[in-house]
Amino acid sequence: MGSSHMPKMTAELLRSYSEAALRNADELFVEASLLHDNEHNARAYFLAIACIEEAGKALLCFDAQKRNLSDPAVCTKLKAKTENHEMKITCALSMWALSSSGSRETALEAALDLIFHLKQGREPSMYSDLRTDPDRVQTPRDVVRSKAAFDCLRLAENCLAYAHRHVSEKIPVKTTSAHDRVFSMKSKNFQEMMSDEDFWWYYISGLETGREDFAEAVLGYERDHVKTGKPFYSKQ
């Protein structure tokens, strides 16, 4: 449960938070495995997802150590991400998927599919509910089978192994002001831009002229097209 209290974000605090999240993820994986071994599949599934979330939190905090932590917007957004189930799952799965060999596009498609299914399965694996067509009571035992729990455990194991490698082998990268501004954008505004075909024409055009920085492209499109109301593509 998130708290309204905002601690003073420092690199040291984020490093400690990342380490604590990884330790908790290790414990959650062991507990989920024990539950599965004893045929408590629904709870095993739920704790495996919690393990993935903690791995995602560890990655978010580790990589944020060199952001502009004196910027309140950056700190507020970072805290919100570490408290959001979907954000943590997305971080863990997408970073693990992109670390594997093969096509980045294929890896992202697979990660998005997994994110959707885990998001849909998280609540039903813990709580009873009322369903329709036909009207009935649904319990976690009804919806989580042994194979689903096993597959989720293997996924958690992979995400956790990647998170351990990442924090032990990588060095947090100093972000630019553009990266921090995009990071702290309102989620609604960012998602609207990402779903707008006109932005992607703008981004592709920039790639063709040597402008490769994604954050700079987001801010440029926001400045020149979102705020002015003039689409990029109509100029071509």
XYZ file of C-alpha atoms in Angstrom:
236
model
C 0.000 0.000 0.000
C 1.449 3.353 -0.997
C 1.975 6.112 1.533
C 1.385 9.824 1.029
C 4.645 10.481 2.897
C 7.487 11.401 0.547
C 10.931 10.484 1.905
C 13.956 12.442 0.749
C 15.131 10.495 -2.283
C 18.890 9.947 -2.399
C 21.097 7.547 -4.341
C 21.953 5.790 -1.076
C 18.288 5.347 -0.146
C 17.446 4.003 -3.614
C 20.357 1.572 -3.506
C 19.162 0.286 -0.118
C 15.588 0.027 -1.418
C 16.771 -1.926 -4.455
C 18.740 -4.352 -2.284
C 15.800 -4.818 0.095
C 13.396 -5.450 -2.780
C 15.704 -8.118 -4.231
C 16.037 -9.867 -0.864
C 12.269 -9.856 -0.505
C 11.882 -11.164 -4.055
C 14.210 -14.073 -3.189
C 12.060 -14.910 -0.157
C 8.828 -14.629 -2.124
C 10.164 -17.039 -4.743
C 11.086 -19.620 -2.100
C 7.665 -19.286 -0.453
C 5.840 -19.503 -3.790
C 7.797 -22.657 -4.646
C 6.857 -24.253 -1.323
C 3.199 -23.429 -1.869
C 3.277 -24.946 -5.354
C 5.018 -28.083 -4.089
C 2.150 -28.487 -1.633
C -0.511 -27.897 -4.318
C -1.547 -24.439 -3.135
C -1.505 -23.248 -6.723
C -3.465 -20.012 -6.423
C -1.302 -18.637 -3.621
C 1.848 -19.833 -5.406
C 0.758 -17.913 -8.491
C 0.046 -14.761 -6.485
C 3.383 -14.836 -4.658
C 5.223 -15.511 -7.920
C 3.681 -12.334 -9.335
C 4.680 -10.496 -6.147
C 8.230 -11.771 -6.703
C 8.193 -10.336 -10.231
C 6.914 -7.018 -8.868
C 9.710 -6.814 -6.297
C 12.276 -7.610 -8.997
C 10.824 -4.781 -11.065
C 10.991 -2.440 -8.074
C 14.634 -3.366 -7.513
C 15.439 -2.514 -11.137
C 13.518 0.786 -11.023
C 15.342 1.936 -7.891
C 18.761 0.754 -9.032
C 18.558 2.516 -12.394
C 17.187 5.723 -10.827
C 20.203 6.369 -8.610
C 21.668 8.939 -11.001
C 18.478 10.730 -11.947
C 18.011 14.342 -10.871
C 16.755 13.523 -7.393
C 16.560 17.220 -6.510
C 13.608 17.495 -8.907
C 10.339 16.887 -6.977
C 8.566 15.727 -10.151
C 11.155 13.002 -10.739
C 10.938 11.806 -7.118
C 7.137 11.816 -7.117
C 6.990 9.807 -10.335
C 9.603 7.329 -9.113
C 7.692 6.719 -5.880
C 4.457 6.259 -7.852
C 6.126 3.697 -10.131
C 7.435 1.667 -7.185
C 3.895 1.514 -5.773
C 2.124 0.561 -9.005
C 1.637 -3.177 -9.632
C 1.505 -2.927 -13.419
C 4.528 -0.601 -13.634
C 6.684 -3.004 -11.614
C 5.571 -6.043 -13.594
C 6.175 -4.176 -16.851
C 9.674 -3.153 -15.793
C 10.710 -6.648 -14.712
C 9.303 -8.456 -17.737
C 10.337 -5.973 -20.423
C 13.929 -5.701 -19.169
C 14.255 -9.479 -18.864
C 12.736 -10.030 -22.322
C 15.001 -7.464 -23.975
C 18.075 -9.056 -22.394
C 17.486 -12.311 -24.242
C 18.946 -13.031 -27.649
C 16.809 -12.532 -30.719
C 14.559 -9.856 -32.122
C 13.790 -6.937 -29.794
C 10.389 -6.596 -31.457
C 9.559 -10.256 -30.810
C 10.795 -9.963 -27.216
C 8.636 -6.923 -26.548
C 5.561 -8.565 -28.057
C 6.090 -11.593 -25.808
C 6.592 -9.361 -22.757
C 3.428 -7.384 -23.487
C 1.432 -10.607 -23.751
C 2.799 -11.833 -20.413
C 2.140 -8.475 -18.748
C -1.490 -8.609 -19.883
C -2.029 -12.109 -18.521
C -0.344 -11.425 -15.178
C -2.321 -8.225 -14.748
C -5.553 -10.144 -15.447
C -4.628 -13.043 -13.172
C -3.236 -11.208 -10.157
C -6.508 -10.411 -8.347
C -8.381 -13.660 -9.178
C -5.458 -15.674 -7.753
C -5.985 -14.140 -4.288
C -9.622 -13.059 -3.908
C -13.038 -14.637 -4.353
C -15.384 -12.787 -6.702
C -18.865 -12.738 -8.237
C -19.033 -13.537 -11.956
C -21.738 -13.556 -14.612
C -22.697 -15.709 -17.634
C -23.728 -17.626 -15.620
C -24.062 -15.830 -12.282
C -21.724 -17.609 -9.882
C -19.119 -17.320 -7.159
C -15.530 -17.663 -8.305
C -12.689 -18.667 -5.982
C -8.921 -18.588 -6.628
C -8.822 -22.389 -6.549
C -11.225 -22.406 -9.512
C -9.056 -20.295 -11.797
C -5.410 -21.213 -11.092
C -4.245 -24.644 -12.183
C -0.941 -26.290 -11.348
C 0.581 -25.580 -14.774
C -0.290 -21.874 -14.592
C 1.348 -21.629 -11.176
C 4.404 -23.546 -12.408
C 4.766 -21.345 -15.492
C 4.457 -18.196 -13.376
C 7.137 -19.514 -11.014
C 9.536 -20.131 -13.898
C 8.846 -16.628 -15.176
C 9.528 -15.196 -11.723
C 12.750 -17.206 -11.553
C 13.921 -15.757 -14.876
C 13.025 -12.175 -13.940
C 14.702 -12.539 -10.561
C 17.891 -13.988 -12.060
C 18.028 -11.116 -14.543
C 17.501 -8.521 -11.793
C 20.381 -9.992 -9.775
C 22.670 -9.900 -12.827
C 21.650 -6.356 -13.675
C 22.371 -4.850 -10.269
C 25.638 -6.767 -9.887
C 27.028 -6.077 -13.368
C 25.617 -2.703 -14.418
C 26.382 0.839 -13.304
C 23.486 3.323 -13.031
C 23.640 5.782 -15.915
C 23.486 9.536 -15.436
C 20.314 10.737 -17.126
C 19.909 13.930 -19.129
C 17.383 16.617 -18.289
C 15.345 15.447 -21.288
C 15.213 11.883 -19.961
C 14.102 13.113 -16.538
C 11.421 15.335 -18.036
C 10.004 12.449 -20.056
C 10.218 10.162 -17.016
C 8.164 12.608 -14.965
C 5.540 13.304 -17.657
C 1.934 12.593 -16.753
C 1.220 9.001 -17.715
C -1.959 9.978 -19.575
C -0.102 12.506 -21.768
C 2.730 10.079 -22.485
C 0.381 7.217 -23.395
C -1.641 9.469 -25.685
C 1.512 10.441 -27.539
C 2.686 6.824 -27.808
C -0.661 5.836 -29.369
C -0.575 8.711 -31.874
C 0.674 7.594 -35.297
C 1.731 11.165 -36.051
C 4.368 11.008 -33.287
C 5.912 7.909 -34.793
C 6.169 9.593 -38.217
C 7.926 12.460 -36.437
C 10.280 10.048 -34.636
C 11.094 8.080 -37.805
C 11.791 11.319 -39.650
C 14.217 12.292 -36.903
C 16.009 8.948 -37.116
C 16.546 9.516 -40.822
C 18.270 12.825 -40.079
C 20.405 11.481 -37.241
C 18.224 12.450 -34.252
C 18.239 9.186 -32.316
C 17.487 10.269 -28.740
C 13.945 9.122 -27.933
C 13.480 11.541 -25.023
C 14.483 14.511 -27.172
C 11.981 13.357 -29.801
C 9.170 13.168 -27.220
C 9.882 16.673 -25.947
C 10.299 18.064 -29.452
C 7.003 16.610 -30.601
C 5.250 17.910 -27.491
C 6.668 21.406 -28.048
C 6.167 21.680 -31.800
C 3.004 19.669 -32.365
C 1.035 18.804 -29.206
C 1.116 22.310 -27.764
C 0.616 24.025 -31.133
C -2.096 21.628 -32.298
C -0.335 21.270 -35.670
C 0.246 17.655 -36.764
C 3.681 16.782 -38.096
C 2.522 14.547 -40.933
C 0.390 17.249 -42.582
C 3.577 19.199 -43.289
C 5.040 16.483 -45.474
